[in-house]
């Protein structure tokens, strides 16, 4: 999971890209980058670094780039916020990257995971330690194969890759090409507002920056904009849309729309569905785990007629614990949450969480609530039991990292120190989202890649 953005038009490219990336910061906090096309020098200008988007503004070159952008020197730009799923953590692989082909040069930013990137690297005879570089080299090879036609190269990309991707390519023509894989794992949206073309991973980023009316890129769709006209194409290999259900559970902002479904409404309905499964448990208050537990907890509390209490307070400056690299994860969780003691003393609590993946956050919170004086701590999880790794954009490439991999709900509860754990069902989650097909491989173990076993996929993406 990463965040990608682009802009081409008559405005201040640097400022607009910074604004879009700030609205997508929740999708990646390890590194950030912006690439602009200098129309006078006919070259790409890159600004990138570790950490959050605000760190870019502190770099020595940022001031000059900002001034030149306001003066209209650049025409076309692409940006990225990183959450690592292959390669190293933090600033080891910073997008967007620049690929020089000797003719049609381009900058690439993508969100997703190319599970078979090592196999592709062998086939096209390149050395690369991450899927971003391999994807760039593959696009370069396909451009040559299709005689410089980058749209055709992107159209046939899905014939070579195993995994999921939403991508942006900025060429030195200049032109922006955006695309989603035929299955549509990850979100991507755009807005054409007069002569201004905006792109962002999520619709909320476009709305927040006043980019105008937006459209979602359809699964398998390629959209090309050269500053004058917008053209749409479909990928050569079509498939059944199979979007990632975790976008609705955790990744996307609640004010976004993904595949025509309001993320807020989907999460609210998840809470309603979970409420029907809370049987034989006596509780006094519902307490959400902020932030992604709040909306489901609202649906659940209303369905059960229970008071919702904001008794867990979050330090927003700590970022998102789930997407923090392993070396810092326990520290972030420890410092991120605190409990309002006088709201939980002697209370039987139903703690509502979006999911249990590794169990790091919930283990700490259950202990914290007990120390604060809660008499009981039950846990309600609005997703099913997370039992299998993901190979399409979540940094969980091995089953042994999952707390529920081989444990029953009662065993998970004991491991967390909770009095009970109640999970949502596959059917309940599907009803809450309301789409006919969803990728739920992390819950079911049913992957979209035919002929590949779990072991095959784990070996492809292991660090």
Coordinates of C-alpha atoms in Angstrom, one line a residue:
X1 CA 0.0 0.0 0.0
X2 CA 1.4 3.4 -1.1
X3 CA -0.1 6.6 -2.2
X4 CA 0.5 8.0 -5.7
X5 CA -0.5 11.4 -7.2
X6 CA 0.1 13.4 -10.4
X7 CA -0.7 16.8 -11.9
X8 CA -0.4 18.3 -15.4
X9 CA -1.8 21.8 -16.1
X10 CA -1.3 25.5 -15.7
X11 CA -1.0 25.6 -11.9
X12 CA 1.9 25.4 -9.4
X13 CA 2.9 21.8 -9.9
X14 CA 5.1 21.5 -6.8
X15 CA 2.5 23.0 -4.4
X16 CA -0.4 20.9 -5.9
X17 CA 1.6 17.6 -5.6
X18 CA 2.6 18.4 -2.0
X19 CA -1.0 19.0 -1.2
X20 CA -2.2 15.8 -2.8
X21 CA 0.5 13.8 -1.1
X22 CA -0.3 15.3 2.3
X23 CA -3.9 14.1 1.7
X24 CA -2.5 10.6 1.0
X25 CA 0.0 10.5 3.9
X26 CA -2.0 7.8 5.6
X27 CA -1.0 5.4 2.8
X28 CA 2.7 5.6 3.4
X29 CA 5.0 7.3 5.9
X30 CA 8.5 5.8 5.2
X31 CA 9.5 8.0 2.3
X32 CA 8.1 10.6 -0.1
X33 CA 9.1 11.8 -3.5
X34 CA 8.1 14.2 -6.3
X35 CA 9.4 14.2 -9.9
X36 CA 8.6 17.2 -12.1
X37 CA 9.2 17.7 -15.9
X38 CA 11.3 20.8 -16.6
X39 CA 9.8 22.0 -19.9
X40 CA 12.7 24.4 -20.5
X41 CA 15.6 22.0 -19.9
X42 CA 13.6 19.0 -21.2
X43 CA 14.5 16.9 -18.2
X44 CA 13.1 15.4 -15.0
X45 CA 13.8 17.1 -11.7
X46 CA 13.5 14.9 -8.6
X47 CA 13.0 15.7 -4.9
X48 CA 12.8 12.7 -2.5
X49 CA 13.7 11.6 1.0
X50 CA 12.9 9.4 3.9
X51 CA 10.0 10.1 6.2
X52 CA 6.8 12.1 5.7
X53 CA 5.9 14.6 3.0
X54 CA 6.8 17.6 5.2
X55 CA 10.4 16.5 5.2
X56 CA 10.7 17.3 1.5
X57 CA 10.0 20.9 2.2
X58 CA 13.1 21.0 4.5
X59 CA 15.5 20.0 1.7
X60 CA 17.9 22.6 0.3
X61 CA 16.6 22.3 -3.2
X62 CA 12.9 22.5 -2.2
X63 CA 12.9 26.3 -2.1
X64 CA 14.2 26.7 -5.7
X65 CA 11.9 24.0 -7.0
X66 CA 9.0 25.7 -5.3
X67 CA 9.8 29.1 -6.8
X68 CA 10.4 27.7 -10.3
X69 CA 7.2 25.8 -10.1
X70 CA 5.2 28.9 -9.1
X71 CA 6.8 30.7 -12.1
X72 CA 5.5 28.0 -14.5
X73 CA 8.8 26.3 -15.3
X74 CA 7.4 22.7 -14.9
X75 CA 4.8 20.9 -17.0
X76 CA 3.8 17.6 -15.5
X77 CA 4.6 16.0 -12.2
X78 CA 4.2 12.8 -10.2
X79 CA 4.4 12.0 -6.5
X80 CA 4.6 9.1 -4.1
X81 CA 4.4 8.2 -0.4
X82 CA 6.0 4.9 0.5
X83 CA 4.8 1.9 2.5
X84 CA 7.3 -0.9 2.0
X85 CA 6.2 -4.3 0.8
X86 CA 9.3 -5.4 -1.1
X87 CA 12.9 -4.3 -0.8
X88 CA 14.2 -2.5 2.3
X89 CA 12.3 -0.3 4.7
X90 CA 12.5 3.5 5.1
X91 CA 14.4 5.3 2.4
X92 CA 16.0 2.3 0.6
X93 CA 13.5 2.4 -2.3
X94 CA 12.1 5.9 -2.9
X95 CA 9.6 6.6 -5.6
X96 CA 9.0 8.0 -8.1
X97 CA 11.9 6.5 -10.1
X98 CA 13.2 7.8 -13.4
X99 CA 13.9 5.4 -16.2
X100 CA 16.0 6.4 -19.2
X101 CA 15.4 4.3 -22.3
X102 CA 17.5 6.4 -24.7
X103 CA 14.4 7.9 -26.3
X104 CA 11.1 7.9 -24.4
X105 CA 12.2 8.5 -20.9
X106 CA 9.7 8.4 -18.0
X107 CA 9.2 8.6 -14.3
X108 CA 7.1 5.9 -12.6
X109 CA 5.2 5.8 -9.3
X110 CA 3.1 2.8 -8.4
X111 CA 1.0 1.3 -5.6
X112 CA 0.9 -2.4 -5.1
X113 CA 3.2 -5.4 -5.2
X114 CA 4.7 -7.3 -8.1
X115 CA 5.0 -10.8 -6.5
X116 CA 7.0 -12.3 -9.4
X117 CA 9.5 -9.4 -9.8
X118 CA 12.5 -11.7 -9.3
X119 CA 11.3 -14.0 -12.1
X120 CA 10.7 -11.0 -14.4
X121 CA 14.2 -9.6 -13.6
X122 CA 15.7 -12.9 -14.7
X123 CA 13.6 -13.0 -17.9
X124 CA 14.6 -9.5 -19.0
X125 CA 18.1 -9.9 -17.7
X126 CA 18.3 -7.0 -15.2
X127 CA 19.5 -6.8 -11.7
X128 CA 17.1 -5.2 -9.2
X129 CA 16.3 -5.8 -5.5
X130 CA 12.8 -4.5 -5.5
X131 CA 9.6 -4.6 -7.6
X132 CA 9.6 -0.9 -8.4
X133 CA 12.8 -1.0 -10.4
X134 CA 11.8 -4.3 -12.1
X135 CA 8.5 -2.8 -13.1
X136 CA 10.3 0.2 -14.6
X137 CA 12.6 -2.0 -16.6
X138 CA 9.7 -4.1 -17.8
X139 CA 7.8 -1.1 -19.0
X140 CA 11.0 0.0 -20.8
X141 CA 11.3 -3.4 -22.5
X142 CA 7.7 -3.3 -23.6
X143 CA 8.1 0.2 -25.0
X144 CA 10.8 -1.1 -27.2
X145 CA 8.7 -4.1 -28.2
X146 CA 5.8 -1.9 -29.2
X147 CA 7.9 0.6 -31.0
X148 CA 7.8 3.5 -28.6
X149 CA 4.1 3.2 -27.8
X150 CA 3.9 3.5 -24.1
X151 CA 0.1 3.0 -24.0
X152 CA 0.5 -0.4 -25.7
X153 CA 3.3 -1.2 -23.2
X154 CA 1.0 -0.5 -20.2
X155 CA -1.9 -2.4 -21.9
X156 CA 0.2 -5.5 -22.1
X157 CA 1.8 -5.1 -18.6
X158 CA -0.7 -7.4 -16.9
X159 CA 0.4 -10.3 -19.2
X160 CA 3.7 -10.4 -17.5
X161 CA 3.1 -9.5 -13.8
X162 CA 1.7 -11.5 -10.9
X163 CA 0.3 -9.1 -8.3
X164 CA -1.6 -5.9 -8.1
X165 CA -0.8 -2.4 -9.2
X166 CA -2.2 1.1 -9.8
X167 CA 0.4 3.2 -11.5
X168 CA 1.3 6.6 -12.9
X169 CA 3.9 7.2 -15.7
X170 CA 5.1 10.7 -16.6
X171 CA 6.9 10.8 -19.9
X172 CA 9.3 13.4 -21.4
X173 CA 6.8 14.0 -24.3
X174 CA 5.4 15.1 -21.7
X175 CA 2.3 13.0 -21.1
X176 CA 0.8 11.3 -18.1
X177 CA -0.5 7.7 -18.3
X178 CA -2.4 6.1 -15.4
X179 CA -3.6 2.6 -15.1
X180 CA -5.1 -0.1 -12.8
X181 CA -4.5 -3.8 -13.2
X182 CA -7.3 -5.8 -14.8
X183 CA -8.5 -7.1 -11.4
X184 CA -8.4 -3.7 -9.8
X185 CA -6.8 -4.5 -6.5
X186 CA -5.8 -0.9 -5.6
X187 CA -7.7 2.4 -6.0
X188 CA -6.9 5.2 -8.4
X189 CA -8.9 8.3 -9.4
X190 CA -8.5 11.4 -11.5
X191 CA -10.1 14.7 -12.3
X192 CA -10.0 16.8 -15.5
X193 CA -10.8 20.3 -14.5
X194 CA -10.5 22.5 -17.6
X195 CA -6.9 22.2 -18.6
X196 CA -5.8 20.8 -15.3
X197 CA -5.4 17.0 -14.8
X198 CA -5.2 15.7 -11.3
X199 CA -4.5 12.1 -10.2
X200 CA -4.6 10.5 -6.7
X201 CA -4.9 7.1 -5.2
X202 CA -8.1 8.1 -3.4
X203 CA -11.0 10.3 -4.2
X204 CA -10.8 12.1 -0.9
X205 CA -7.5 13.7 -1.9
X206 CA -9.0 15.1 -5.0
X207 CA -12.0 16.5 -3.1
X208 CA -9.9 18.0 -0.3
X209 CA -7.6 19.8 -2.8
X210 CA -10.6 21.1 -4.8
X211 CA -9.6 19.3 -8.0
X212 CA -13.2 19.2 -9.3
X213 CA -15.4 16.3 -10.2
X214 CA -13.6 13.0 -10.1
X215 CA -13.8 9.6 -11.8
X216 CA -12.4 6.3 -10.7
X217 CA -10.1 4.5 -13.1
X218 CA -11.8 1.2 -13.9
X219 CA -10.1 -2.1 -13.4
X220 CA -7.9 -2.7 -16.5
X221 CA -8.4 0.9 -17.7
X222 CA -5.6 3.1 -19.0
X223 CA -6.0 6.9 -19.1
X224 CA -3.7 9.1 -21.1
X225 CA -3.5 12.9 -20.9
X226 CA -1.0 15.0 -22.9
X227 CA -2.1 18.5 -21.7
X228 CA -4.8 18.8 -24.4
X229 CA -6.9 15.7 -24.8
X230 CA -7.8 12.7 -22.5
X231 CA -7.9 9.2 -24.0
X232 CA -9.1 6.0 -22.4
X233 CA -8.0 2.4 -23.3
X234 CA -8.6 -1.1 -21.8
X235 CA -5.9 -3.6 -21.0
X236 CA -5.3 -6.5 -23.3
X237 CA -6.2 -9.1 -20.7
X238 CA -9.5 -8.5 -18.9
X239 CA -10.4 -10.2 -15.7
X240 CA -13.1 -10.2 -13.0
X241 CA -12.8 -7.2 -10.7
X242 CA -11.4 -8.4 -7.4
X243 CA -10.6 -5.3 -5.3
X244 CA -8.8 -5.6 -2.0
X245 CA -11.2 -5.8 0.9
X246 CA -8.6 -4.3 3.3
X247 CA -9.0 -1.0 1.5
X248 CA -12.5 -0.8 3.0
X249 CA -11.4 -2.2 6.4
X250 CA -8.2 -0.1 7.0
X251 CA -6.2 1.4 4.2
X252 CA -8.5 4.0 2.6
X253 CA -9.7 7.2 4.2
X254 CA -13.4 7.0 5.3
X255 CA -14.3 10.0 3.1
X256 CA -13.1 8.1 0.0
X257 CA -15.1 6.1 -2.5
X258 CA -13.6 2.9 -3.9
X259 CA -15.4 1.1 -6.7
X260 CA -18.4 3.2 -6.2
X261 CA -18.7 2.3 -2.5
X262 CA -18.4 4.8 0.3
X263 CA -15.7 3.6 2.6
X264 CA -17.5 5.3 5.5
X265 CA -20.8 3.5 4.8
X266 CA -19.0 0.1 4.4
X267 CA -17.3 0.5 7.8
X268 CA -20.5 1.5 9.4
X269 CA -22.2 -1.6 8.0
X270 CA -19.3 -3.8 9.2
X271 CA -20.1 -2.7 12.7
X272 CA -23.8 -3.5 12.2
X273 CA -22.9 -6.9 11.0
X274 CA -20.6 -7.6 13.9
X275 CA -23.3 -6.5 16.4
X276 CA -25.4 -9.5 15.3
X277 CA -22.6 -11.8 16.4
X278 CA -22.2 -10.4 20.0
X279 CA -24.1 -13.0 21.9
X280 CA -24.0 -13.8 25.6
X281 CA -21.5 -11.1 26.4
X282 CA -22.4 -8.5 29.0
X283 CA -20.8 -5.1 28.4
X284 CA -21.3 -1.5 29.7
X285 CA -19.7 0.6 27.0
X286 CA -18.3 0.3 23.5
X287 CA -14.8 1.7 23.0
X288 CA -13.3 2.1 19.5
X289 CA -9.6 1.7 18.7
X290 CA -8.9 4.9 16.9
X291 CA -9.0 5.8 14.1
X292 CA -10.2 3.0 11.9
X293 CA -12.3 1.4 14.7
X294 CA -14.4 4.5 15.2
X295 CA -17.0 4.2 12.4
X296 CA -17.6 0.4 12.8
X297 CA -17.9 1.0 16.6
X298 CA -20.6 3.7 15.8
X299 CA -22.6 1.2 13.8
X300 CA -22.2 -1.5 16.4
X301 CA -23.1 0.7 19.4
X302 CA -26.2 1.9 17.6
X303 CA -27.3 -1.6 16.7
X304 CA -26.8 -2.8 20.3
X305 CA -28.1 0.3 22.0
X306 CA -24.9 0.7 23.9
X307 CA -23.0 4.0 24.8
X308 CA -19.9 4.6 22.7
X309 CA -17.1 6.0 24.8
X310 CA -13.9 7.6 23.3
X311 CA -11.8 6.2 26.1
X312 CA -8.7 5.4 24.0
X313 CA -6.9 8.5 22.9
X314 CA -4.5 8.5 20.0
X315 CA -1.3 10.5 19.5
X316 CA -1.7 11.5 15.8
X317 CA 1.9 12.4 15.5
X318 CA 3.0 8.8 15.8
X319 CA 1.6 7.8 12.4
X320 CA -0.1 4.5 11.6
X321 CA 1.3 1.6 13.6
X322 CA 0.4 -1.1 11.1
X323 CA 2.4 0.3 8.3
X324 CA 5.4 1.2 10.5
X325 CA 8.6 -0.9 9.8
X326 CA 9.1 -3.7 12.3
X327 CA 12.1 -2.1 14.1
X328 CA 9.9 0.8 15.2
X329 CA 6.5 -0.8 15.5
X330 CA 6.4 -1.7 19.2
X331 CA 7.6 1.8 20.1
X332 CA 4.9 3.5 18.0
X333 CA 2.2 1.3 19.5
X334 CA 3.4 2.0 23.1
X335 CA 3.5 5.7 22.6
X336 CA 0.5 6.1 20.3
X337 CA -2.3 5.2 22.7
X338 CA -3.4 6.3 26.1
X339 CA -6.6 5.6 28.2
X340 CA -8.9 7.9 30.0
X341 CA -9.0 6.1 33.3
X342 CA -12.1 7.6 34.9
X343 CA -14.2 6.5 31.9
X344 CA -13.2 2.8 32.1
X345 CA -12.8 2.1 35.9
X346 CA -15.1 -0.9 36.8
X347 CA -16.6 -1.0 33.3
X348 CA -17.1 -4.1 31.1
X349 CA -15.7 -2.9 27.8
X350 CA -16.3 -4.0 24.2
X351 CA -13.1 -2.9 22.4
X352 CA -13.8 -2.5 18.7
X353 CA -10.9 -3.0 16.2
X354 CA -10.8 -3.1 12.4
X355 CA -8.7 -6.2 12.3
X356 CA -6.2 -8.4 14.2
X357 CA -3.1 -9.0 12.1
X358 CA 0.0 -9.4 14.3
X359 CA -1.8 -8.5 17.6
X360 CA 0.7 -5.9 18.6
X361 CA -1.7 -3.1 19.1
X362 CA -4.5 -5.0 20.8
X363 CA -2.2 -6.8 23.2
X364 CA -0.9 -3.5 24.4
X365 CA -4.4 -1.9 24.6
X366 CA -6.0 -4.7 26.5
X367 CA -3.2 -4.6 29.1
X368 CA -3.5 -0.8 29.3
X369 CA -7.3 -0.9 29.8
X370 CA -6.9 -3.5 32.6
X371 CA -4.3 -1.4 34.3
X372 CA -6.7 1.6 34.1
X373 CA -9.3 -0.4 36.0
X374 CA -11.6 -2.0 33.4
X375 CA -13.3 -5.1 34.9
X376 CA -13.7 -6.9 31.6
X377 CA -12.2 -6.4 28.2
X378 CA -13.9 -8.1 25.3
X379 CA -12.8 -7.5 21.7
X380 CA -15.0 -7.2 18.7
X381 CA -13.2 -7.3 15.3
X382 CA -15.1 -6.1 12.2
X383 CA -13.1 -8.3 9.9
X384 CA -12.8 -12.1 9.9
X385 CA -9.8 -13.9 11.3
X386 CA -6.6 -12.9 9.4
X387 CA -5.0 -16.2 8.6
X388 CA -3.0 -15.9 5.4
X389 CA -0.4 -13.5 4.0
X390 CA -1.0 -10.9 1.3
X391 CA 1.0 -10.6 -1.9
X392 CA -0.8 -7.6 -3.5
X393 CA 0.3 -4.7 -1.3
X394 CA 0.4 -5.5 2.4
X395 CA 3.7 -6.2 4.1
X396 CA 2.8 -9.6 5.5
X397 CA 4.6 -12.1 3.3
X398 CA 4.7 -15.0 5.8
X399 CA 1.9 -16.9 7.6
X400 CA 4.0 -17.2 10.8
X401 CA 3.7 -13.4 11.3
X402 CA -0.1 -13.7 11.9
X403 CA -1.4 -14.1 15.4
X404 CA -4.5 -16.0 14.1
X405 CA -2.7 -18.1 11.6
X406 CA -3.3 -21.4 13.5
X407 CA -5.2 -20.2 16.6
X408 CA -8.9 -20.4 17.4
X409 CA -10.7 -17.1 18.6
X410 CA -10.4 -18.4 22.2
X411 CA -6.7 -19.0 21.8
X412 CA -6.3 -15.5 20.3
X413 CA -8.1 -14.0 23.2
X414 CA -5.8 -15.7 25.7
X415 CA -2.8 -14.5 23.7
X416 CA -4.1 -11.0 23.8
X417 CA -5.1 -11.1 27.4
X418 CA -8.7 -10.4 26.5
X419 CA -11.8 -12.0 28.0
X420 CA -13.1 -12.9 24.5
X421 CA -12.6 -12.2 20.8
X422 CA -15.5 -12.0 18.3
X423 CA -14.8 -11.8 14.6
X424 CA -17.0 -10.8 11.8
X425 CA -17.8 -13.4 9.2
X426 CA -16.9 -13.6 5.5
X427 CA -20.5 -13.3 4.5
X428 CA -21.1 -10.3 6.9
X429 CA -18.1 -8.5 5.5
X430 CA -19.2 -9.1 2.0
X431 CA -22.7 -7.7 2.8
X432 CA -21.1 -4.7 4.4
X433 CA -19.1 -3.7 1.4
X434 CA -21.8 -4.7 -1.0
X435 CA -19.7 -5.8 -4.0
X436 CA -20.2 -9.2 -5.8
X437 CA -16.5 -10.0 -5.8
X438 CA -13.7 -9.0 -3.4
X439 CA -10.2 -10.2 -2.7
X440 CA -10.4 -11.8 0.7
X441 CA -7.3 -14.0 0.4
X442 CA -6.0 -12.8 3.7
X443 CA -9.1 -14.4 5.3
X444 CA -9.8 -17.4 3.0
X445 CA -6.4 -18.3 1.5
X446 CA -8.1 -18.2 -2.0
X447 CA -5.7 -16.3 -4.2
X448 CA -6.5 -15.0 -7.7
X449 CA -3.3 -16.5 -9.1
X450 CA -4.0 -19.9 -10.7
X451 CA -1.3 -22.6 -10.5
X452 CA 0.6 -20.9 -7.6
X453 CA 0.6 -22.3 -4.1
X454 CA 1.0 -20.3 -0.9
X455 CA 4.6 -21.5 -0.7
X456 CA 5.3 -20.3 -4.3
X457 CA 4.0 -16.9 -3.5
X458 CA 5.8 -16.6 -0.2
X459 CA 9.1 -17.5 -1.9
X460 CA 8.5 -14.8 -4.5
X461 CA 8.2 -11.9 -2.1
X462 CA 10.3 -12.9 0.9
X463 CA 12.7 -10.2 1.9

